[in-house]
Amino acid sequence: APPNLAAFGIDLNNCIDTQIDSNIIVSYVDRGMELGSENFGSSEGIVLRHNLIVDCNVGVILKENSNCYIKNNTFYGNDIAIQCIENNDLAKNTRAEVVNCIISQSRNMDVFSDELSTLTIDYTLSDRILHQGQNNIFDDPMFLDTVDFRISTESPCVNAGDPNLGSDPDDSISDIGAYWSGDVNFLNPSVFSRDYIIFPNPFMEYFIINDEYHKLERVNISLFDMEGHSVSYQIVGMENGGIKIHPCHYTGLVLICKIDDGDKVSPNIL
């Protein structure tokens, strides 16, 4: 991909208890994400989940007393995947905890932490080095391709995550990386359907599915969160010629809606 001339994909300063979930960040000439700065303050209690970060100078950088939990992300082809630094000699508490991640094809090094910062790595695969930490893996992640970075069902990442961090939708131990291996179309952006009109998107309390070519009363609809867990819903009624759907007790930011019309299954992201 051509380089993105913007400095950062996500720049998060002076924030607390923020979740950054399910982003695709590609080819930034500086940093994919910057957390904290000497000018605008640290960011604390940050969680990165299910992000794909590709071909950046630095995938994620933490600065100035910032701290972050980096869980189930995939880093590919960055100069440095994760970096922790302190520019302020009085600040000595920048911390990153990396778990269940894939770090692949780093051009310079996988991670860097200066002497004033802390970076731990567990249950993480690298194809460059075996990192110190618990149950790390040095191996080929076996991506099916380097377009959407799904992993093969034969990948060493399958069922290799921290068993204390929940399970995949098939009740097995969680996979390593941003995407679950069990459904090859589940999180593949290239197969998201354009057959159906779904609005509003993003949704608040409800959304409407509309399509002039299919009989909506004959389709089966399933909702999932980004980890593949089923989300219950209610059909509230018909509106604007479509089905009005209310996800029940769902507080997440992103949904996958699968629509099965009998001929094919169409995944859609909300």
PDB file of C-alpha atoms in Angstrom:
ATOM      1  CA  ALA A   1       0.000   0.000   0.000  1.00  0.00           C
ATOM      2  CA  PRO A   2       1.234   3.567  -0.619  1.00  0.00           C
ATOM      3  CA  PRO A   3       2.408   5.316   2.549  1.00  0.00           C
ATOM      4  CA  ASN A   4      -0.141   7.301   4.536  1.00  0.00           C
ATOM      5  CA  LEU A   5       1.418  10.730   4.913  1.00  0.00           C
ATOM      6  CA  ALA A   6      -0.464  11.474   8.137  1.00  0.00           C
ATOM      7  CA  ALA A   7       1.785  11.125  11.176  1.00  0.00           C
ATOM      8  CA  PHE A   8      -0.475   8.814  13.223  1.00  0.00           C
ATOM      9  CA  GLY A   9      -3.447   6.577  12.627  1.00  0.00           C
ATOM     10  CA  ILE A  10      -4.705   7.026  16.217  1.00  0.00           C
ATOM     11  CA  ASP A  11      -3.272   9.655  18.578  1.00  0.00           C
ATOM     12  CA  LEU A  12      -4.572   9.263  22.134  1.00  0.00           C
ATOM     13  CA  ASN A  13      -3.461  11.744  24.779  1.00  0.00           C
ATOM     14  CA  ASN A  14      -4.683  12.440  28.336  1.00  0.00           C
ATOM     15  CA  CYS A  15      -7.263   9.623  28.190  1.00  0.00           C
ATOM     16  CA  ILE A  16      -8.322   7.103  30.834  1.00  0.00           C
ATOM     17  CA  ASP A  17      -9.921   3.637  30.520  1.00  0.00           C
ATOM     18  CA  THR A  18     -10.329   3.717  26.738  1.00  0.00           C
ATOM     19  CA  GLN A  19     -10.777   0.662  24.512  1.00  0.00           C
ATOM     20  CA  ILE A  20      -9.411   0.691  20.947  1.00  0.00           C
ATOM     21  CA  ASP A  21     -11.061  -2.234  19.181  1.00  0.00           C
ATOM     22  CA  SER A  22     -11.187  -3.737  15.689  1.00  0.00           C
ATOM     23  CA  ASN A  23      -9.237  -1.213  13.605  1.00  0.00           C
ATOM     24  CA  ILE A  24      -7.174  -1.813  10.472  1.00  0.00           C
ATOM     25  CA  ILE A  25      -4.182   0.568  10.359  1.00  0.00           C
ATOM     26  CA  VAL A  26      -1.934   0.398   7.306  1.00  0.00           C
ATOM     27  CA  SER A  27       1.195   2.184   6.025  1.00  0.00           C
ATOM     28  CA  TYR A  28       1.594   5.176   8.328  1.00  0.00           C
ATOM     29  CA  VAL A  29       5.016   6.761   7.855  1.00  0.00           C
ATOM     30  CA  ASP A  30       5.345   7.447  11.589  1.00  0.00           C
ATOM     31  CA  ARG A  31       3.160   5.608  14.135  1.00  0.00           C
ATOM     32  CA  GLY A  32       0.066   3.492  13.740  1.00  0.00           C
ATOM     33  CA  MET A  33      -0.964   4.506  17.267  1.00  0.00           C
ATOM     34  CA  GLU A  34       0.571   6.949  19.724  1.00  0.00           C
ATOM     35  CA  LEU A  35      -0.562   6.724  23.338  1.00  0.00           C
ATOM     36  CA  GLY A  36       0.455   9.692  25.507  1.00  0.00           C
ATOM     37  CA  SER A  37       2.735  12.652  24.859  1.00  0.00           C
ATOM     38  CA  GLU A  38       4.998  15.034  26.723  1.00  0.00           C
ATOM     39  CA  ASN A  39       2.797  17.985  25.717  1.00  0.00           C
ATOM     40  CA  PHE A  40      -0.738  16.692  26.279  1.00  0.00           C
ATOM     41  CA  GLY A  41      -0.384  14.069  29.009  1.00  0.00           C
ATOM     42  CA  SER A  42      -0.338  10.321  29.493  1.00  0.00           C
ATOM     43  CA  SER A  43      -3.071   7.824  28.623  1.00  0.00           C
ATOM     44  CA  GLU A  44      -3.846   5.203  31.258  1.00  0.00           C
ATOM     45  CA  GLY A  45      -5.925   2.039  31.394  1.00  0.00           C
ATOM     46  CA  ILE A  46      -5.923   1.709  27.595  1.00  0.00           C
ATOM     47  CA  VAL A  47      -6.943  -1.627  26.018  1.00  0.00           C
ATOM     48  CA  LEU A  48      -6.078  -2.565  22.426  1.00  0.00           C
ATOM     49  CA  ARG A  49      -8.062  -5.531  21.058  1.00  0.00           C
ATOM     50  CA  HIS A  50      -8.504  -7.101  17.621  1.00  0.00           C
ATOM     51  CA  ASN A  51      -6.493  -4.470  15.761  1.00  0.00           C
ATOM     52  CA  LEU A  52      -4.478  -5.180  12.606  1.00  0.00           C
ATOM     53  CA  ILE A  53      -1.454  -2.877  12.225  1.00  0.00           C
ATOM     54  CA  VAL A  54       0.610  -3.223   9.040  1.00  0.00           C
ATOM     55  CA  ASP A  55       3.612  -1.480   7.452  1.00  0.00           C
ATOM     56  CA  CYS A  56       4.138   1.425   9.868  1.00  0.00           C
ATOM     57  CA  ASN A  57       7.357   2.906  11.206  1.00  0.00           C
ATOM     58  CA  VAL A  58       6.146   2.039  14.720  1.00  0.00           C
ATOM     59  CA  GLY A  59       2.945   0.049  15.168  1.00  0.00           C
ATOM     60  CA  VAL A  60       2.127   1.286  18.694  1.00  0.00           C
ATOM     61  CA  ILE A  61       4.188   3.678  20.812  1.00  0.00           C
ATOM     62  CA  LEU A  62       3.541   4.406  24.508  1.00  0.00           C
ATOM     63  CA  LYS A  63       5.027   7.508  26.113  1.00  0.00           C
ATOM     64  CA  GLU A  64       5.179   9.492  29.352  1.00  0.00           C
ATOM     65  CA  ASN A  65       3.618   7.306  32.055  1.00  0.00           C
ATOM     66  CA  SER A  66       1.058   5.768  29.705  1.00  0.00           C
ATOM     67  CA  ASN A  67      -0.004   2.145  30.186  1.00  0.00           C
ATOM     68  CA  CYS A  68      -1.782  -0.267  27.896  1.00  0.00           C
ATOM     69  CA  TYR A  69      -3.060  -3.842  27.750  1.00  0.00           C
ATOM     70  CA  ILE A  70      -2.414  -5.153  24.213  1.00  0.00           C
ATOM     71  CA  LYS A  71      -4.518  -8.295  23.684  1.00  0.00           C
ATOM     72  CA  ASN A  72      -5.247 -10.268  20.504  1.00  0.00           C
ATOM     73  CA  ASN A  73      -3.742  -7.935  17.931  1.00  0.00           C
ATOM     74  CA  THR A  74      -1.770  -8.679  14.764  1.00  0.00           C
ATOM     75  CA  PHE A  75       1.327  -6.646  13.818  1.00  0.00           C
ATOM     76  CA  TYR A  76       2.888  -7.225  10.396  1.00  0.00           C
ATOM     77  CA  GLY A  77       5.759  -5.637   8.488  1.00  0.00           C
ATOM     78  CA  ASN A  78       6.366  -2.697  10.830  1.00  0.00           C
ATOM     79  CA  ASP A  79       9.852  -1.336  11.522  1.00  0.00           C
ATOM     80  CA  ILE A  80       9.045  -1.759  15.243  1.00  0.00           C
ATOM     81  CA  ALA A  81       5.761  -3.298  16.333  1.00  0.00           C
ATOM     82  CA  ILE A  82       5.551  -1.945  19.916  1.00  0.00           C
ATOM     83  CA  GLN A  83       7.681   0.708  21.594  1.00  0.00           C
ATOM     84  CA  CYS A  84       7.715   2.080  25.172  1.00  0.00           C
ATOM     85  CA  ILE A  85       9.724   5.225  25.893  1.00  0.00           C
ATOM     86  CA  GLU A  86      10.054   8.048  28.427  1.00  0.00           C
ATOM     87  CA  ASN A  87      11.191  11.475  27.261  1.00  0.00           C
ATOM     88  CA  ASN A  88      10.650  12.936  30.731  1.00  0.00           C
ATOM     89  CA  ASP A  89      13.314  11.817  33.233  1.00  0.00           C
ATOM     90  CA  LEU A  90      10.804  12.239  36.071  1.00  0.00           C
ATOM     91  CA  ALA A  91       8.349   9.819  34.459  1.00  0.00           C
ATOM     92  CA  LYS A  92       9.255   6.171  35.065  1.00  0.00           C
ATOM     93  CA  ASN A  93       6.090   4.207  34.618  1.00  0.00           C
ATOM     94  CA  THR A  94       5.294   3.674  30.931  1.00  0.00           C
ATOM     95  CA  ARG A  95       4.035   0.068  30.730  1.00  0.00           C
ATOM     96  CA  ALA A  96       2.745  -2.274  28.055  1.00  0.00           C
ATOM     97  CA  GLU A  97       1.401  -5.777  28.680  1.00  0.00           C
ATOM     98  CA  VAL A  98       1.281  -7.805  25.463  1.00  0.00           C
ATOM     99  CA  VAL A  99      -0.683 -11.061  25.339  1.00  0.00           C
ATOM    100  CA  ASN A 100      -2.190 -13.289  22.615  1.00  0.00           C
ATOM    101  CA  CYS A 101      -0.630 -11.235  19.800  1.00  0.00           C
ATOM    102  CA  ILE A 102       1.065 -12.031  16.490  1.00  0.00           C
ATOM    103  CA  ILE A 103       4.188 -10.012  15.660  1.00  0.00           C
ATOM    104  CA  SER A 104       5.368 -10.915  12.172  1.00  0.00           C
ATOM    105  CA  GLN A 105       7.967  -9.729   9.661  1.00  0.00           C
ATOM    106  CA  SER A 106       9.198  -6.762  11.735  1.00  0.00           C
ATOM    107  CA  ARG A 107      11.805  -4.939   9.651  1.00  0.00           C
ATOM    108  CA  ASN A 108      13.965  -3.669  12.519  1.00  0.00           C
ATOM    109  CA  MET A 109      12.829  -5.259  15.782  1.00  0.00           C
ATOM    110  CA  ASP A 110       9.610  -6.565  17.281  1.00  0.00           C
ATOM    111  CA  VAL A 111       9.605  -4.432  20.419  1.00  0.00           C
ATOM    112  CA  PHE A 112      11.667  -1.770  22.139  1.00  0.00           C
ATOM    113  CA  SER A 113      11.514  -0.564  25.746  1.00  0.00           C
ATOM    114  CA  ASP A 114      13.916   1.958  27.250  1.00  0.00           C
ATOM    115  CA  GLU A 115      15.372   1.586  30.753  1.00  0.00           C
ATOM    116  CA  LEU A 116      12.619   3.743  32.302  1.00  0.00           C
ATOM    117  CA  SER A 117       9.743   1.696  30.853  1.00  0.00           C
ATOM    118  CA  THR A 118       8.322  -1.815  31.247  1.00  0.00           C
ATOM    119  CA  LEU A 119       7.133  -4.158  28.507  1.00  0.00           C
ATOM    120  CA  THR A 120       5.999  -7.758  29.115  1.00  0.00           C
ATOM    121  CA  ILE A 121       5.116 -10.348  26.479  1.00  0.00           C
ATOM    122  CA  ASP A 122       3.173 -13.572  27.072  1.00  0.00           C
ATOM    123  CA  TYR A 123       1.326 -16.072  24.855  1.00  0.00           C
ATOM    124  CA  THR A 124       2.583 -14.213  21.772  1.00  0.00           C
ATOM    125  CA  LEU A 125       3.982 -15.519  18.496  1.00  0.00           C
ATOM    126  CA  SER A 126       6.916 -13.939  16.675  1.00  0.00           C
ATOM    127  CA  ASP A 127       8.602 -15.174  13.514  1.00  0.00           C
ATOM    128  CA  ARG A 128      11.725 -13.140  14.368  1.00  0.00           C
ATOM    129  CA  ILE A 129      12.682 -14.162  17.919  1.00  0.00           C
ATOM    130  CA  LEU A 130      11.455 -16.183  20.887  1.00  0.00           C
ATOM    131  CA  HIS A 131      10.546 -13.479  23.388  1.00  0.00           C
ATOM    132  CA  GLN A 132      11.060 -13.860  27.107  1.00  0.00           C
ATOM    133  CA  GLY A 133       7.809 -14.473  28.929  1.00  0.00           C
ATOM    134  CA  GLN A 134       5.213 -17.153  29.448  1.00  0.00           C
ATOM    135  CA  ASN A 135       4.285 -19.541  26.613  1.00  0.00           C
ATOM    136  CA  ASN A 136       5.633 -17.430  23.771  1.00  0.00           C
ATOM    137  CA  ILE A 137       6.153 -19.023  20.336  1.00  0.00           C
ATOM    138  CA  PHE A 138       8.851 -18.618  17.691  1.00  0.00           C
ATOM    139  CA  ASP A 139       7.269 -19.866  14.450  1.00  0.00           C
ATOM    140  CA  ASP A 140       5.540 -18.991  11.196  1.00  0.00           C
ATOM    141  CA  PRO A 141       2.002 -17.705  11.986  1.00  0.00           C
ATOM    142  CA  MET A 142       0.737 -19.356   8.753  1.00  0.00           C
ATOM    143  CA  PHE A 143      -1.460 -16.563   7.439  1.00  0.00           C
ATOM    144  CA  LEU A 144      -3.776 -17.692   4.662  1.00  0.00           C
ATOM    145  CA  ASP A 145      -2.815 -14.463   2.919  1.00  0.00           C
ATOM    146  CA  THR A 146      -1.369 -11.046   3.734  1.00  0.00           C
ATOM    147  CA  VAL A 147      -4.474  -9.117   2.676  1.00  0.00           C
ATOM    148  CA  ASP A 148      -6.705  -9.671   5.690  1.00  0.00           C
ATOM    149  CA  PHE A 149      -4.285 -11.824   7.761  1.00  0.00           C
ATOM    150  CA  ARG A 150      -6.572 -14.678   8.687  1.00  0.00           C
ATOM    151  CA  ILE A 151      -4.655 -17.679  10.040  1.00  0.00           C
ATOM    152  CA  SER A 152      -4.807 -21.247   8.797  1.00  0.00           C
ATOM    153  CA  THR A 153      -6.523 -23.817  10.964  1.00  0.00           C
ATOM    154  CA  GLU A 154      -3.080 -25.505  11.034  1.00  0.00           C
ATOM    155  CA  SER A 155      -1.400 -22.372  12.419  1.00  0.00           C
ATOM    156  CA  PRO A 156       0.567 -22.653  15.675  1.00  0.00           C
ATOM    157  CA  CYS A 157      -1.562 -19.685  16.826  1.00  0.00           C
ATOM    158  CA  VAL A 158      -4.685 -21.868  17.045  1.00  0.00           C
ATOM    159  CA  ASN A 159      -5.703 -22.611  20.666  1.00  0.00           C
ATOM    160  CA  ALA A 160      -2.370 -21.139  21.828  1.00  0.00           C
ATOM    161  CA  GLY A 161      -3.681 -18.107  23.731  1.00  0.00           C
ATOM    162  CA  ASP A 162      -3.843 -17.582  27.466  1.00  0.00           C
ATOM    163  CA  PRO A 163      -6.467 -20.093  28.718  1.00  0.00           C
ATOM    164  CA  ASN A 164      -7.473 -17.655  31.458  1.00  0.00           C
ATOM    165  CA  LEU A 165      -8.649 -15.034  28.951  1.00  0.00           C
ATOM    166  CA  GLY A 166     -11.821 -16.675  27.714  1.00  0.00           C
ATOM    167  CA  SER A 167     -12.498 -19.039  24.837  1.00  0.00           C
ATOM    168  CA  ASP A 168     -13.271 -18.883  21.142  1.00  0.00           C
ATOM    169  CA  PRO A 169     -16.860 -19.416  19.921  1.00  0.00           C
ATOM    170  CA  ASP A 170     -16.232 -23.170  19.573  1.00  0.00           C
ATOM    171  CA  ASP A 171     -15.353 -23.235  23.314  1.00  0.00           C
ATOM    172  CA  SER A 172     -11.704 -23.959  22.577  1.00  0.00           C
ATOM    173  CA  ILE A 173      -8.803 -21.991  24.057  1.00  0.00           C
ATOM    174  CA  SER A 174      -8.518 -18.606  22.367  1.00  0.00           C
ATOM    175  CA  ASP A 175      -6.340 -18.243  19.284  1.00  0.00           C
ATOM    176  CA  ILE A 176      -3.401 -15.851  19.091  1.00  0.00           C
ATOM    177  CA  GLY A 177      -3.809 -12.789  16.854  1.00  0.00           C
ATOM    178  CA  ALA A 178      -6.540 -10.362  15.865  1.00  0.00           C
ATOM    179  CA  TYR A 179      -8.801 -12.873  14.108  1.00  0.00           C
ATOM    180  CA  TRP A 180     -10.262 -16.205  15.156  1.00  0.00           C
ATOM    181  CA  SER A 181      -9.427 -19.131  12.858  1.00  0.00           C
ATOM    182  CA  GLY A 182     -12.679 -21.042  13.216  1.00  0.00           C
ATOM    183  CA  ASP A 183     -14.698 -19.176  10.597  1.00  0.00           C
ATOM    184  CA  VAL A 184     -12.620 -18.083   7.623  1.00  0.00           C
ATOM    185  CA  ASN A 185     -15.187 -15.466   6.612  1.00  0.00           C
ATOM    186  CA  PHE A 186     -15.994 -14.200  10.082  1.00  0.00           C
ATOM    187  CA  LEU A 187     -13.769 -11.127  10.214  1.00  0.00           C
ATOM    188  CA  ASN A 188     -12.657 -10.903   6.605  1.00  0.00           C
ATOM    189  CA  PRO A 189     -13.363  -7.322   5.431  1.00  0.00           C
ATOM    190  CA  SER A 190     -13.074  -8.357   1.772  1.00  0.00           C
ATOM    191  CA  VAL A 191     -16.221 -10.506   2.004  1.00  0.00           C
ATOM    192  CA  PHE A 192     -18.466  -8.096   3.860  1.00  0.00           C
ATOM    193  CA  SER A 193     -21.720  -8.077   1.935  1.00  0.00           C
ATOM    194  CA  ARG A 194     -23.075  -5.155  -0.012  1.00  0.00           C
ATOM    195  CA  ASP A 195     -26.287  -7.011  -0.902  1.00  0.00           C
ATOM    196  CA  TYR A 196     -28.198  -5.544   2.017  1.00  0.00           C
ATOM    197  CA  ILE A 197     -28.757  -1.988   3.169  1.00  0.00           C
ATOM    198  CA  ILE A 198     -28.275  -1.726   6.927  1.00  0.00           C
ATOM    199  CA  PHE A 199     -28.913   1.584   8.657  1.00  0.00           C
ATOM    200  CA  PRO A 200     -28.222   3.511  10.772  1.00  0.00           C
ATOM    201  CA  ASN A 201     -24.592   2.407  10.774  1.00  0.00           C
ATOM    202  CA  PRO A 202     -23.124   2.873  13.349  1.00  0.00           C
ATOM    203  CA  PHE A 203     -26.326   2.028  15.216  1.00  0.00           C
ATOM    204  CA  MET A 204     -27.479   3.080  18.665  1.00  0.00           C
ATOM    205  CA  GLU A 205     -30.373   1.011  20.059  1.00  0.00           C
ATOM    206  CA  TYR A 206     -31.539  -0.603  16.820  1.00  0.00           C
ATOM    207  CA  PHE A 207     -30.802  -0.980  13.124  1.00  0.00           C
ATOM    208  CA  ILE A 208     -32.857  -1.782  10.015  1.00  0.00           C
ATOM    209  CA  ILE A 209     -32.037  -4.375   7.341  1.00  0.00           C
ATOM    210  CA  ASN A 210     -33.462  -3.590   3.922  1.00  0.00           C
ATOM    211  CA  ASP A 211     -33.070  -5.226   0.525  1.00  0.00           C
ATOM    212  CA  GLU A 212     -35.320  -4.966  -2.521  1.00  0.00           C
ATOM    213  CA  TYR A 213     -34.089  -8.218  -4.104  1.00  0.00           C
ATOM    214  CA  HIS A 214     -34.668 -10.709  -1.271  1.00  0.00           C
ATOM    215  CA  LYS A 215     -37.722 -11.680   0.734  1.00  0.00           C
ATOM    216  CA  LEU A 216     -36.575 -10.634   4.186  1.00  0.00           C
ATOM    217  CA  GLU A 217     -39.163 -12.785   5.931  1.00  0.00           C
ATOM    218  CA  ARG A 218     -37.293 -15.833   4.622  1.00  0.00           C
ATOM    219  CA  VAL A 219     -33.790 -14.965   5.804  1.00  0.00           C
ATOM    220  CA  ASN A 220     -32.055 -16.125   8.964  1.00  0.00           C
ATOM    221  CA  ILE A 221     -30.223 -13.404  10.883  1.00  0.00           C
ATOM    222  CA  SER A 222     -27.407 -13.967  13.399  1.00  0.00           C
ATOM    223  CA  LEU A 223     -25.474 -11.377  15.395  1.00  0.00           C
ATOM    224  CA  PHE A 224     -21.975 -11.781  16.850  1.00  0.00           C
ATOM    225  CA  ASP A 225     -19.492  -9.632  18.709  1.00  0.00           C
ATOM    226  CA  MET A 226     -15.930  -9.280  17.420  1.00  0.00           C
ATOM    227  CA  GLU A 227     -14.811 -12.378  19.363  1.00  0.00           C
ATOM    228  CA  GLY A 228     -17.442 -14.500  17.631  1.00  0.00           C
ATOM    229  CA  HIS A 229     -19.828 -14.793  20.586  1.00  0.00           C
ATOM    230  CA  SER A 230     -23.517 -14.834  19.710  1.00  0.00           C
ATOM    231  CA  VAL A 231     -25.552 -11.725  20.552  1.00  0.00           C
ATOM    232  CA  SER A 232     -29.285 -12.115  21.172  1.00  0.00           C
ATOM    233  CA  TYR A 233     -31.735  -9.742  19.524  1.00  0.00           C
ATOM    234  CA  GLN A 234     -35.402  -8.900  19.120  1.00  0.00           C
ATOM    235  CA  ILE A 235     -37.227  -8.120  15.881  1.00  0.00           C
ATOM    236  CA  VAL A 236     -39.093  -4.981  16.871  1.00  0.00           C
ATOM    237  CA  GLY A 237     -41.123  -4.781  13.679  1.00  0.00           C
ATOM    238  CA  MET A 238     -41.021  -3.530  10.094  1.00  0.00           C
ATOM    239  CA  GLU A 239     -39.908  -0.011   9.229  1.00  0.00           C
ATOM    240  CA  ASN A 240     -39.192   1.641   5.861  1.00  0.00           C
ATOM    241  CA  GLY A 241     -39.723  -1.694   4.149  1.00  0.00           C
ATOM    242  CA  GLY A 242     -37.124  -3.449   6.284  1.00  0.00           C
ATOM    243  CA  ILE A 243     -36.700  -5.443   9.483  1.00  0.00           C
ATOM    244  CA  LYS A 244     -36.062  -3.367  12.606  1.00  0.00           C
ATOM    245  CA  ILE A 245     -33.704  -5.190  14.992  1.00  0.00           C
ATOM    246  CA  HIS A 246     -32.772  -4.409  18.579  1.00  0.00           C
ATOM    247  CA  PRO A 247     -29.643  -6.190  19.964  1.00  0.00           C
ATOM    248  CA  CYS A 248     -30.398  -7.206  23.555  1.00  0.00           C
ATOM    249  CA  HIS A 249     -28.149  -6.101  26.421  1.00  0.00           C
ATOM    250  CA  TYR A 250     -25.254  -5.356  24.063  1.00  0.00           C
ATOM    251  CA  THR A 251     -22.764  -2.709  25.145  1.00  0.00           C
ATOM    252  CA  GLY A 252     -19.993  -3.316  22.594  1.00  0.00           C
ATOM    253  CA  LEU A 253     -18.953  -1.002  19.797  1.00  0.00           C
ATOM    254  CA  VAL A 254     -18.987  -3.336  16.780  1.00  0.00           C
ATOM    255  CA  LEU A 255     -21.346  -6.090  15.608  1.00  0.00           C
ATOM    256  CA  ILE A 256     -21.144  -8.679  12.850  1.00  0.00           C
ATOM    257  CA  CYS A 257     -24.549  -9.368  11.273  1.00  0.00           C
ATOM    258  CA  LYS A 258     -24.806 -12.573   9.233  1.00  0.00           C
ATOM    259  CA  ILE A 259     -27.742 -12.868   6.851  1.00  0.00           C
ATOM    260  CA  ASP A 260     -28.521 -16.309   5.395  1.00  0.00           C
ATOM    261  CA  ASP A 261     -31.002 -16.210   2.507  1.00  0.00           C
ATOM    262  CA  GLY A 262     -30.728 -19.926   1.744  1.00  0.00           C
ATOM    263  CA  ASP A 263     -28.334 -19.460  -1.163  1.00  0.00           C
ATOM    264  CA  LYS A 264     -25.440 -17.738   0.591  1.00  0.00           C
ATOM    265  CA  VAL A 265     -24.410 -16.285   3.923  1.00  0.00           C
ATOM    266  CA  SER A 266     -23.644 -12.554   3.848  1.00  0.00           C
ATOM    267  CA  PRO A 267     -21.586 -11.082   6.711  1.00  0.00           C
ATOM    268  CA  ASN A 268     -21.969  -7.358   7.401  1.00  0.00           C
ATOM    269  CA  ILE A 269     -20.109  -5.127   9.850  1.00  0.00           C
ATOM    270  CA  LEU A 270     -21.887  -2.576  12.038  1.00  0.00           C
TER     271      LEU A 270
END
